[in-house]
Coordinates of C-alpha atoms and ligand atoms in Angstrom, one line a residue:
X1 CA 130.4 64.7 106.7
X2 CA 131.9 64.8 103.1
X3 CA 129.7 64.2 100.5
X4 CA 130.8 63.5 97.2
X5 CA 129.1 64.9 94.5
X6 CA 130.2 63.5 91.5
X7 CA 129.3 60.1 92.9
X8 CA 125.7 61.3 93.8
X9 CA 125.7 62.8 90.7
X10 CA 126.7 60.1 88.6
X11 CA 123.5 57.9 90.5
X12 CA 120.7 60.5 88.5
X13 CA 121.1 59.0 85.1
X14 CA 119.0 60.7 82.8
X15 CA 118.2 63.7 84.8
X16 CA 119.4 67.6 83.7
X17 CA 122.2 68.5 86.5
X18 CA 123.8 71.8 86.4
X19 CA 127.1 72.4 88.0
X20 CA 127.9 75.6 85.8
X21 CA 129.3 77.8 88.5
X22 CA 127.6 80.9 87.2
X23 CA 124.1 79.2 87.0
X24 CA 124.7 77.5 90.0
X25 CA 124.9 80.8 92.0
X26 CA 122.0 82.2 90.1
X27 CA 119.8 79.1 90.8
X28 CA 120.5 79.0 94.3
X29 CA 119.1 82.9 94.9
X30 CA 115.9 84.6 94.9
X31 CA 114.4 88.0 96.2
X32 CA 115.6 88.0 99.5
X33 CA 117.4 91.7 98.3
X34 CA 114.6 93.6 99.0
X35 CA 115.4 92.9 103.0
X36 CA 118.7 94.9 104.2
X37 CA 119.3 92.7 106.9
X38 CA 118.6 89.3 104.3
X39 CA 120.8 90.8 102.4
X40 CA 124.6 90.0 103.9
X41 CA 122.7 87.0 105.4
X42 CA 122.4 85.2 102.2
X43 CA 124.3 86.6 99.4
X44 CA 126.9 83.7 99.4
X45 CA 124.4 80.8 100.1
X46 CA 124.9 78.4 97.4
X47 CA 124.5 74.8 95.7
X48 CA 126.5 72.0 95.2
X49 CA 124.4 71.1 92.5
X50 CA 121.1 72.1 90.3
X51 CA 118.6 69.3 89.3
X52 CA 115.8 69.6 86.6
X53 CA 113.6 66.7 86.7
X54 CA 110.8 66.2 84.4
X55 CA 108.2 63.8 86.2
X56 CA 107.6 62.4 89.8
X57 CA 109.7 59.6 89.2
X58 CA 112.6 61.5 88.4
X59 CA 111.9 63.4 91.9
X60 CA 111.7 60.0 93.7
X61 CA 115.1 59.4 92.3
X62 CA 116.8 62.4 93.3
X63 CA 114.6 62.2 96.9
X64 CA 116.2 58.5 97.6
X65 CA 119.8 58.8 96.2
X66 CA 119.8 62.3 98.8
X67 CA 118.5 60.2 101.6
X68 CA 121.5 57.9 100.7
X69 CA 124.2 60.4 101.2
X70 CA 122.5 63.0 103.9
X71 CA 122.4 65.6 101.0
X72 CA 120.5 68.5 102.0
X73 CA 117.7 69.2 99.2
X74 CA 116.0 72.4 98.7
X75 CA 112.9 72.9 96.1
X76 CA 112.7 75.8 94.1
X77 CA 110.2 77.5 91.7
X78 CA 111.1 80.3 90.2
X79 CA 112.9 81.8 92.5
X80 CA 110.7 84.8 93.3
X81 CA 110.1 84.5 97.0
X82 CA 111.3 87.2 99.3
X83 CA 112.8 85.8 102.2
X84 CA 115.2 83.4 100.9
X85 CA 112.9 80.7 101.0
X86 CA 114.4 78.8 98.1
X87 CA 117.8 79.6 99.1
X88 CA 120.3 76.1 100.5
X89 CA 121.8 77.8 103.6
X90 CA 123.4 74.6 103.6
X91 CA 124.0 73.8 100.2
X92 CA 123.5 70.7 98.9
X93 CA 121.2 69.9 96.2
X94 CA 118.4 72.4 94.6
X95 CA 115.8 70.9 92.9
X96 CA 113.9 72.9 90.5
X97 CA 110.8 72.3 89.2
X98 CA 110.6 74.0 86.3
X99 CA 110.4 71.5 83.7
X100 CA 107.8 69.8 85.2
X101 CA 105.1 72.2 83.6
X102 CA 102.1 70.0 82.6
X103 CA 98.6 71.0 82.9
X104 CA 97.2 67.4 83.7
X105 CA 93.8 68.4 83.7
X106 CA 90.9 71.4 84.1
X107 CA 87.6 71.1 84.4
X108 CA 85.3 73.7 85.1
X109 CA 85.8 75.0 88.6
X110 CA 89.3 72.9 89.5
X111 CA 92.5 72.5 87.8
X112 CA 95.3 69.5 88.3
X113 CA 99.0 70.6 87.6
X114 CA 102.6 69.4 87.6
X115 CA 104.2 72.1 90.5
X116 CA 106.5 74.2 87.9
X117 CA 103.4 75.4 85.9
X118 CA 104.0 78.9 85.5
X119 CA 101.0 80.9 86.7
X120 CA 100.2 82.8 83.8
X121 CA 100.4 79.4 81.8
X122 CA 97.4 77.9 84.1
X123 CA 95.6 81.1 83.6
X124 CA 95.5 81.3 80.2
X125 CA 94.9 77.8 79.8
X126 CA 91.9 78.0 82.0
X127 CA 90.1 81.5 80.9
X128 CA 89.5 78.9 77.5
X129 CA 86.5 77.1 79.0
X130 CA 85.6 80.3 81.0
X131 CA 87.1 80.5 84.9
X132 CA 90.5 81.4 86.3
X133 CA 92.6 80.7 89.4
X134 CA 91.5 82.5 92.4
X135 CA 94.4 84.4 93.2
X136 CA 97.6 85.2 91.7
X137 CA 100.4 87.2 93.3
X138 CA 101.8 90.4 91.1
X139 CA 104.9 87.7 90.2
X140 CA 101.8 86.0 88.1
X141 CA 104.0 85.6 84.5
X142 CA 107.2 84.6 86.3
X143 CA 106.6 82.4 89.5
X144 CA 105.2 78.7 89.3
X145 CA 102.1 77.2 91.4
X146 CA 104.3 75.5 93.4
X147 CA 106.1 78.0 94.4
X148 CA 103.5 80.5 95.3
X149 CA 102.2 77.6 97.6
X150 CA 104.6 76.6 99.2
X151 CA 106.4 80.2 99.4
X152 CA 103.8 83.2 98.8
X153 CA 100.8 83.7 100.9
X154 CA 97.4 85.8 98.7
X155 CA 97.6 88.4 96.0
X156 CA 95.2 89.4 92.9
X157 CA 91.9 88.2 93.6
X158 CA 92.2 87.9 98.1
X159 CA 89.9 90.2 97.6
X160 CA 87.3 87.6 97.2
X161 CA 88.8 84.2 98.0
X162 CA 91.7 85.5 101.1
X163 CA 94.5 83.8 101.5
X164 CA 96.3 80.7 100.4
X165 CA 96.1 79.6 103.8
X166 CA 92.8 79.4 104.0
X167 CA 90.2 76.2 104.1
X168 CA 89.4 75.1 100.3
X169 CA 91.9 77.5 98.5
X170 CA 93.9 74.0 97.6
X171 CA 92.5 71.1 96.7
X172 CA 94.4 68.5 97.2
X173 CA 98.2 67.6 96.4
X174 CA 100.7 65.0 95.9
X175 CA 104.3 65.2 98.0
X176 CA 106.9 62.9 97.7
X177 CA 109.2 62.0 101.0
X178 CA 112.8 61.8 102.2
X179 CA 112.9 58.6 103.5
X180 CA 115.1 55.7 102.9
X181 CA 112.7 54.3 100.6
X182 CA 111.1 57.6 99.1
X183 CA 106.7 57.4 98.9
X184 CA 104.9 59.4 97.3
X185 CA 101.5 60.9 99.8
X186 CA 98.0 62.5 98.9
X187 CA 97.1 65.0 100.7
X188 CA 93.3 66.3 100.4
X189 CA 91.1 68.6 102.1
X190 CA 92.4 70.4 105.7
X191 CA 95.7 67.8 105.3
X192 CA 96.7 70.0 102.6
X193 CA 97.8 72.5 105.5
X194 CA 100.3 69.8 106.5
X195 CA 102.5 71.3 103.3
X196 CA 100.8 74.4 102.6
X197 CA 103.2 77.4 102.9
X198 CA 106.1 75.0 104.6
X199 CA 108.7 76.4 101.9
X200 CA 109.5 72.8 101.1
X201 CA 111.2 72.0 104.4
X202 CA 108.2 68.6 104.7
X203 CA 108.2 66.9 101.4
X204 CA 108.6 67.9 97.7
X205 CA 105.0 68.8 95.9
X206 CA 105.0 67.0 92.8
X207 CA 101.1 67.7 91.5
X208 CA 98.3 70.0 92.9
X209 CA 94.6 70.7 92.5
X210 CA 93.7 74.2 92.0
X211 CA 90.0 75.7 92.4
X212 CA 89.1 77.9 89.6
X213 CA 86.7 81.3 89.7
X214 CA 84.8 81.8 86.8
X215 CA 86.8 84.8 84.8
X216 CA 85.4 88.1 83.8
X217 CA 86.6 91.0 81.6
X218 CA 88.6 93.0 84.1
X219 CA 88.9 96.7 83.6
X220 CA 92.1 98.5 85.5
X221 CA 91.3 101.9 86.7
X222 CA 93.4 104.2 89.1
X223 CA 91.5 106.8 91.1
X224 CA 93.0 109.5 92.8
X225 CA 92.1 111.7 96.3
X226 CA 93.5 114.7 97.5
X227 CA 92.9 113.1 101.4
X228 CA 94.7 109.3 102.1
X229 CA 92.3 108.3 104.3
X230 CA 89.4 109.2 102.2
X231 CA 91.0 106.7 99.6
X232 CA 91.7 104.1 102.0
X233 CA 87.6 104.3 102.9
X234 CA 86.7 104.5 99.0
X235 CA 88.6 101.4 98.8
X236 CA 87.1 99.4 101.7
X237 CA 83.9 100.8 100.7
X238 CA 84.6 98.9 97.5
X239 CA 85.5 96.1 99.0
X240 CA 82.0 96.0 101.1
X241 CA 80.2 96.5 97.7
X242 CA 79.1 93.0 97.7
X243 CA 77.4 94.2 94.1
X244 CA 80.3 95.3 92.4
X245 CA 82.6 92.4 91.3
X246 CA 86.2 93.1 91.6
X247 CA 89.7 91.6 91.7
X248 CA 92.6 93.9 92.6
X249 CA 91.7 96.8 95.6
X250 CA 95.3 98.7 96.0
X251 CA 96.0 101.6 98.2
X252 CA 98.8 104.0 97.8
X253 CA 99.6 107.3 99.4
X254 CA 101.9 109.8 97.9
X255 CA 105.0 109.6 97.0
X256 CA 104.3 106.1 96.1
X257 CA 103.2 106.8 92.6
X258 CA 106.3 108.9 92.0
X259 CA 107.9 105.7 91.9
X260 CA 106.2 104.0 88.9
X261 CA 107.9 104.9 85.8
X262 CA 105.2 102.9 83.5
X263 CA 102.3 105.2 85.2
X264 CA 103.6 108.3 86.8
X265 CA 102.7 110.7 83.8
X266 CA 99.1 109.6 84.3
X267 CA 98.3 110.4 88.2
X268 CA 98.8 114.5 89.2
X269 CA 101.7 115.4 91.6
X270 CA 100.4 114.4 95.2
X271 CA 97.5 112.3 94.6
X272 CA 97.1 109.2 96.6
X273 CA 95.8 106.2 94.5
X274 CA 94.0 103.5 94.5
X275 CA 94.8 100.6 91.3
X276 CA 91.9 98.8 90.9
X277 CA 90.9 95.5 89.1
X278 CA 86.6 95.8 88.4
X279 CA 85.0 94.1 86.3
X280 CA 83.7 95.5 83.2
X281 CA 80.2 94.9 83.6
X282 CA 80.3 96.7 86.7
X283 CA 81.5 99.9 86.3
X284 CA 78.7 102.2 86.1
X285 CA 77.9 101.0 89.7
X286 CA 81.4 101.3 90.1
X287 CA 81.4 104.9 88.9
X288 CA 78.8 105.9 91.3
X289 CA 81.2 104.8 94.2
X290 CA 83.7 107.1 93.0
X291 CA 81.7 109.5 92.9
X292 CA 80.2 109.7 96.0
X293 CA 83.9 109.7 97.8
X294 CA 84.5 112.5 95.3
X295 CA 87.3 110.4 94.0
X296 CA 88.6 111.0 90.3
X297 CA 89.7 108.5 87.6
X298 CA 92.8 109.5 85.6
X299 CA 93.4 106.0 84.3
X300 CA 91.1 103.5 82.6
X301 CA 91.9 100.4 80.9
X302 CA 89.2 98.1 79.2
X303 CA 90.0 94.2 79.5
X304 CA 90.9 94.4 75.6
X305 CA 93.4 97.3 76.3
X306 CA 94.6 96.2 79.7
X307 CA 96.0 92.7 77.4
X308 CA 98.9 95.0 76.2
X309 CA 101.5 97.0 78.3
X310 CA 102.6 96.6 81.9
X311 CA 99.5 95.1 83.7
X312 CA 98.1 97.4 86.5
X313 CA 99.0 94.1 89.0
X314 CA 102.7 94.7 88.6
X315 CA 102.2 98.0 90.9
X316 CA 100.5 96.0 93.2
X317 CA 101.5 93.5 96.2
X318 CA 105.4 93.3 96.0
X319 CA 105.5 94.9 92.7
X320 CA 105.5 98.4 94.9
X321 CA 108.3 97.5 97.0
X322 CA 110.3 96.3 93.4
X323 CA 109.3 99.5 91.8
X324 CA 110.5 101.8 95.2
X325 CA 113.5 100.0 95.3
X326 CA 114.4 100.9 91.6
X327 CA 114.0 104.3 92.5
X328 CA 116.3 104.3 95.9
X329 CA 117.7 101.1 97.5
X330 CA 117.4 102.4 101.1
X331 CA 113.9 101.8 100.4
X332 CA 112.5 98.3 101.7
X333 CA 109.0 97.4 103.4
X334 CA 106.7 95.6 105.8
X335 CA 103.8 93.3 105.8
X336 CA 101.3 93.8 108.6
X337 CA 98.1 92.6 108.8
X338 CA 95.2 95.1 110.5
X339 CA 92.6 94.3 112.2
X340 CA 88.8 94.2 110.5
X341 CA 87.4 97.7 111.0
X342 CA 85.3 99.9 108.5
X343 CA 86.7 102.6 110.3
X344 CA 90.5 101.9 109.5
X345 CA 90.9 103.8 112.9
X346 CA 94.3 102.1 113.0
X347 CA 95.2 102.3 109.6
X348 CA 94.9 106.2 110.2
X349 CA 96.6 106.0 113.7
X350 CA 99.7 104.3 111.9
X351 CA 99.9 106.8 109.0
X352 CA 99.9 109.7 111.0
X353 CA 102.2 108.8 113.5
X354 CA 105.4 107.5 111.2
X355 CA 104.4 110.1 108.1
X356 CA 106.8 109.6 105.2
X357 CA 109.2 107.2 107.1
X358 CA 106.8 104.4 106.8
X359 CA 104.8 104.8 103.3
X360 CA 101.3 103.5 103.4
X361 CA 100.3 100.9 101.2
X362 CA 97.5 98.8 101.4
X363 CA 96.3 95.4 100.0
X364 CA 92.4 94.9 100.7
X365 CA 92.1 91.1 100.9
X366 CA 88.4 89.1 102.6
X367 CA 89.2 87.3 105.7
X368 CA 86.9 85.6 107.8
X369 CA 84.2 87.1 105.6
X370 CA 85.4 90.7 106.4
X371 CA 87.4 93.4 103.9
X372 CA 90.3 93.8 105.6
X373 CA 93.5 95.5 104.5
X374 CA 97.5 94.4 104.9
X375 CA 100.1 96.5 105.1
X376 CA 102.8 96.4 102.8
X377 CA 104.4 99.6 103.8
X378 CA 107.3 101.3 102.0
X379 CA 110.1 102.0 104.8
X380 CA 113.2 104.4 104.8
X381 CA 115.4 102.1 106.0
X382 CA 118.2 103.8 108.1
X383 CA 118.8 100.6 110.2
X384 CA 118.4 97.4 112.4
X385 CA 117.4 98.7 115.2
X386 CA 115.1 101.6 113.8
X387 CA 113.3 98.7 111.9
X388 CA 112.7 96.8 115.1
X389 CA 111.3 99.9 116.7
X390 CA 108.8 100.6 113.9
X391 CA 107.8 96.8 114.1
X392 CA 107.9 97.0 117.8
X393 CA 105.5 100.5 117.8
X394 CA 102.9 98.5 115.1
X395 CA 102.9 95.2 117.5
X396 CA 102.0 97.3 120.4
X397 CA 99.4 99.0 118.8
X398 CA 97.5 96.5 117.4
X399 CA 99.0 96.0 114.5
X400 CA 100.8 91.8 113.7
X401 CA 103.7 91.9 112.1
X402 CA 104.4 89.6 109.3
X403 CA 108.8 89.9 109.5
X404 CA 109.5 90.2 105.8
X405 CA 113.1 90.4 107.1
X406 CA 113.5 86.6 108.4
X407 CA 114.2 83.4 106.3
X408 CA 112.7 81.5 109.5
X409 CA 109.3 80.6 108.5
X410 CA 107.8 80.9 112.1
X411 CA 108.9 84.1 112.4
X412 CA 107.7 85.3 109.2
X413 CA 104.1 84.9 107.6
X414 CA 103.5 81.6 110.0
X415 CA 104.2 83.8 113.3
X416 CA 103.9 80.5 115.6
X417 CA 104.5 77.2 115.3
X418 CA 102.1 75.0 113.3
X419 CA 102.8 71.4 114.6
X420 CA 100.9 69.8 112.1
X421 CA 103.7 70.7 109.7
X422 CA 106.2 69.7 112.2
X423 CA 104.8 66.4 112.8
X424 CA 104.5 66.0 109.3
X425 CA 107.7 66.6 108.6
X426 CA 109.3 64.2 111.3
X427 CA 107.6 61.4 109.4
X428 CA 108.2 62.2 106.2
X429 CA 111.9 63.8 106.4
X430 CA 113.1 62.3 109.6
X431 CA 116.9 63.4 108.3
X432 CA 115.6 66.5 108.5
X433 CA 117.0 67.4 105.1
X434 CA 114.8 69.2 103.1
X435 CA 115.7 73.2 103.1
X436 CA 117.3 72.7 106.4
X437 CA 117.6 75.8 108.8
X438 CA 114.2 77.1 107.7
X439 CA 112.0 75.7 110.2
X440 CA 112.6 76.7 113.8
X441 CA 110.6 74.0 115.4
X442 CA 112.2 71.1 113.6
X443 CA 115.5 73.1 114.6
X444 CA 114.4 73.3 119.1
X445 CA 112.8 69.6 118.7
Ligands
LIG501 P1 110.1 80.0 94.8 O1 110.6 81.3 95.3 O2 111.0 79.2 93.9 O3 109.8 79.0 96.0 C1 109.0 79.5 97.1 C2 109.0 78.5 98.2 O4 108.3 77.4 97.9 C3 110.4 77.9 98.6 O5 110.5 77.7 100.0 C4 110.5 76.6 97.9 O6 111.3 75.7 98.5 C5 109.0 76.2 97.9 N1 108.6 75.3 96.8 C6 108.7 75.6 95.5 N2 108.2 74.6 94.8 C7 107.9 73.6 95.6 C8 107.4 72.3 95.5 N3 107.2 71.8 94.3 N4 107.2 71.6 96.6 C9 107.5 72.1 97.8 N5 107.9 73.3 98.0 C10 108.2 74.1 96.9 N6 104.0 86.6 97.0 C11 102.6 86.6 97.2 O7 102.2 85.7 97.9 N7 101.9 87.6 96.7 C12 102.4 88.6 95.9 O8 101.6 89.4 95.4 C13 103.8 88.6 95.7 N8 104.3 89.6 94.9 C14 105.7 89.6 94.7 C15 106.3 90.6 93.9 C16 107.6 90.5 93.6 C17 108.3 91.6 92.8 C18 108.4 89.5 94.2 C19 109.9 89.5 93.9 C20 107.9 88.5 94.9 C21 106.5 88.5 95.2 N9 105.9 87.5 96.0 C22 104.5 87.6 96.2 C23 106.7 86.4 96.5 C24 106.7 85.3 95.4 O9 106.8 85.8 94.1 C25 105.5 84.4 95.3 O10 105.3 83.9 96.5 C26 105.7 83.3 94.3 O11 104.4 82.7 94.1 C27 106.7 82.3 94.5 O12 106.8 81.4 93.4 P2 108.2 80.8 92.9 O13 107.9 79.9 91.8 O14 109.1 81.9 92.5 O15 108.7 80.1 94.2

């Protein structure tokens, strides 16, 4: 069916539209380019339209006068995600949320914000009475809260707290629906999972309530070892040092270090790394650790000095695969989560058996209690089908897969259906138009 735009355009008085071609196509795309096969899947996605509303009432607007012509509506943060979450692969309207950027509230251990808060912003804004948010991914000064809810998945600080996913890392937050007669719905507690990590497809977040950690002074370090698996045990040792408080535990082997211009002249030719987040009142114990894995630090950073230059975090998470990419763009990567095991027997298994095709790097995050590391491997891409063997020999072995190379969100982080989300959504979008084609079980109803 036809929709005309300049009449559903013409119904969201007061609102900021953009039809500027240019910034249309710029709006409507985020990271999926780090995926090959993404790549010619999305490039020439695009808009009808940009909104920019400034409060929830403005989003119930654009939510009913879509409803009225069956226009497909797709949020967006900041555009960051890596899977073309925010991208309309059936055009339509994109909503972006930027402009809704207050800080409603914070109080000491929680925090209540408007979704287009930038991450940093909340951070900053919270360290002044003394905590922090939990977790941050490396996109911390560029994406928005919303965003990194209801697109990312853990980051900076999953070494203490896990995932987003995971009971009590939301608090509670508002959603406004696409029906007829648009509502707005609380969500608190487990129902927060209804929405959490949907990418938009089952209602549009409008306000959420963060939990805070209290902050410390965190030092950046980078220790070296001649032997990867020896680092990879340093850094799970750290992460069982319940003693030693810390925020970022980061694995890399060689040549992975090569590829960060803002750090490369500090690490020796060959060393694998690990970039670290400790806190500063923890480093002579911290010290000690290193020593005893006979590991050497060739970079330090207090909190004071770390406050200028490239933060050590932007090396980190999908930072690496940014950096690698700069370097050669047949470079891409994987997600895969390993199983608990102080050992890392598989960790080892996987390193030796694909060498420098697939890179390691490791992200040490707690789950169910446990320091456990994820995969975000660096992989020479040389095509389709070689990809889907590498991800085919991890499965078999052991290792789950989380498909960076999918826009589907079931085949991605989410791996199976979550019906809660699905039933969710068929009350609350029963068009079905909210970032249509992203969710395969609203798609096989
Ligand atoms: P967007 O990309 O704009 O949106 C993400 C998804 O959320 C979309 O599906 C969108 O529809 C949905 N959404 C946005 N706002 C709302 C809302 N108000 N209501 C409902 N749905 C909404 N991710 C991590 O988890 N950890 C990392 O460490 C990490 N590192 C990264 C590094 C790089 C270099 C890049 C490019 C990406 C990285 N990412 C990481 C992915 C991404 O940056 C994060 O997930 C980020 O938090 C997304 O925020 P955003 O504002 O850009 O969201």
């Amino acid at each position: 069916k036809q929709i005309n735009w300049n009449a559903l355009a013409s119904e969201l008085t007061n609102i900021e539209i953009i039809t500027e071609p240019n910034q249309v196509t710029k709006l409507s795309l985020d990271y999926y380019h780090f995926s090959p096969i993404l790549q010619s899947q999305l490039k020439d996605k695009k808009a009808n339209l940009i909104v920019r509303p400034t409060n929830e009432a403005e989003v119930l607007q654009i939510a009913k006068t879509c409803v009225k012509y069956q226009a497909p509506l797709t949020v967006r943060g900041a555009g960051t995600g890596n899977y073309g979450q925010c991208i309309p692969l059936e055009g339509g309207v994109v909503l972006d949320t930027t402009k809704m950027n207050n800080i409603n509230w914070i109080k000491p251990g929680l925090s209540c914000v408007e979704p287009g808060v930038k991450l940093i912003a909340l951070d900053k804004k919270t360290r002044e009475i003394g905590w922090e948010i939990r977790m941050f991914p490396s996109t911390y000064r560029t994406a928005t809260i919303g965003g990194f809810i209801g697109g990312g998945s853990s980051g900076i600080g999953s070494i203490n707290y896990g995932g987003l996913r995971d009971r009590g890392n939301v608090s509670a937050v508002r959603v406004v629906t696409m029906e007829d007669e648009p509502r707005v719905i609380e969500l608190r507690g487990d129902d927060v999972q209804k929405v959490n990590h949907a990418y938009g497809t089952n209602g549009i977040i409008t306000q959420l309530e963060i939990p805070l950690a209290p902050t410390y002074p965190w030092a950046e370090l980078i220790v070296t070892f001649d032997d990867f698996m020896t680092c990879a045990k340093f850094a799970q040792a750290l992460g069982d040092s319940d003693g030693i408080v810390k925020k970022l535990i980061t694995v890399f082997a060689w040549p992975i270090p090569s590829f960060f211009a803002g750090v490369k002249s500090s690490i020796p030719e060959g060393k694998h790394c690990a970039f670290l987040m400790v806190s500063e009142y923890s480093l002579a114990s911290f010290q000690d650790l290193v020593k005893e894995f006979k590991g050497e630090i060739c970079y330090k950073k207090t909190a004071q000095e770390a406050s200028k230059g490239t933060p050590i975090y932007e090396f980190t998470w999908n930072h690496t695969t940014l950096h690698a990419r700069s370097v050669d763009t047949n470079l891409t990567y994987l997600q895969s989560g390993f199983p608990s095991d102080r050992n890392l027997a598989l960790v080892e298994k996987m390193y030796r058996h694909f060498g420098d095709e697939v890179i390691m790097h490791l992200e040490f995050m707690r789950m169910d209690g446990q320091t456990t590391p994820v995969g975000l491997q660096i992989v020479r891409y040389t095509s389709e089908e070689r990809l889907n063997e590498i991800i085919e020999y991890h499965e078999k072995n052991g290792v789950n897969i989380f498909n960076p190379h999918t826009y589907i969100l079931e085949d991605g982080g989410m791996k199976t259906t979550d019906f809660e989300q699905l039933e969710f959504k068929k009350k609350v979008d029963p068009y079905g138009l909210l970032n249509p084609g992203k969710m395969k079980a609203w798609l096989e109803r």
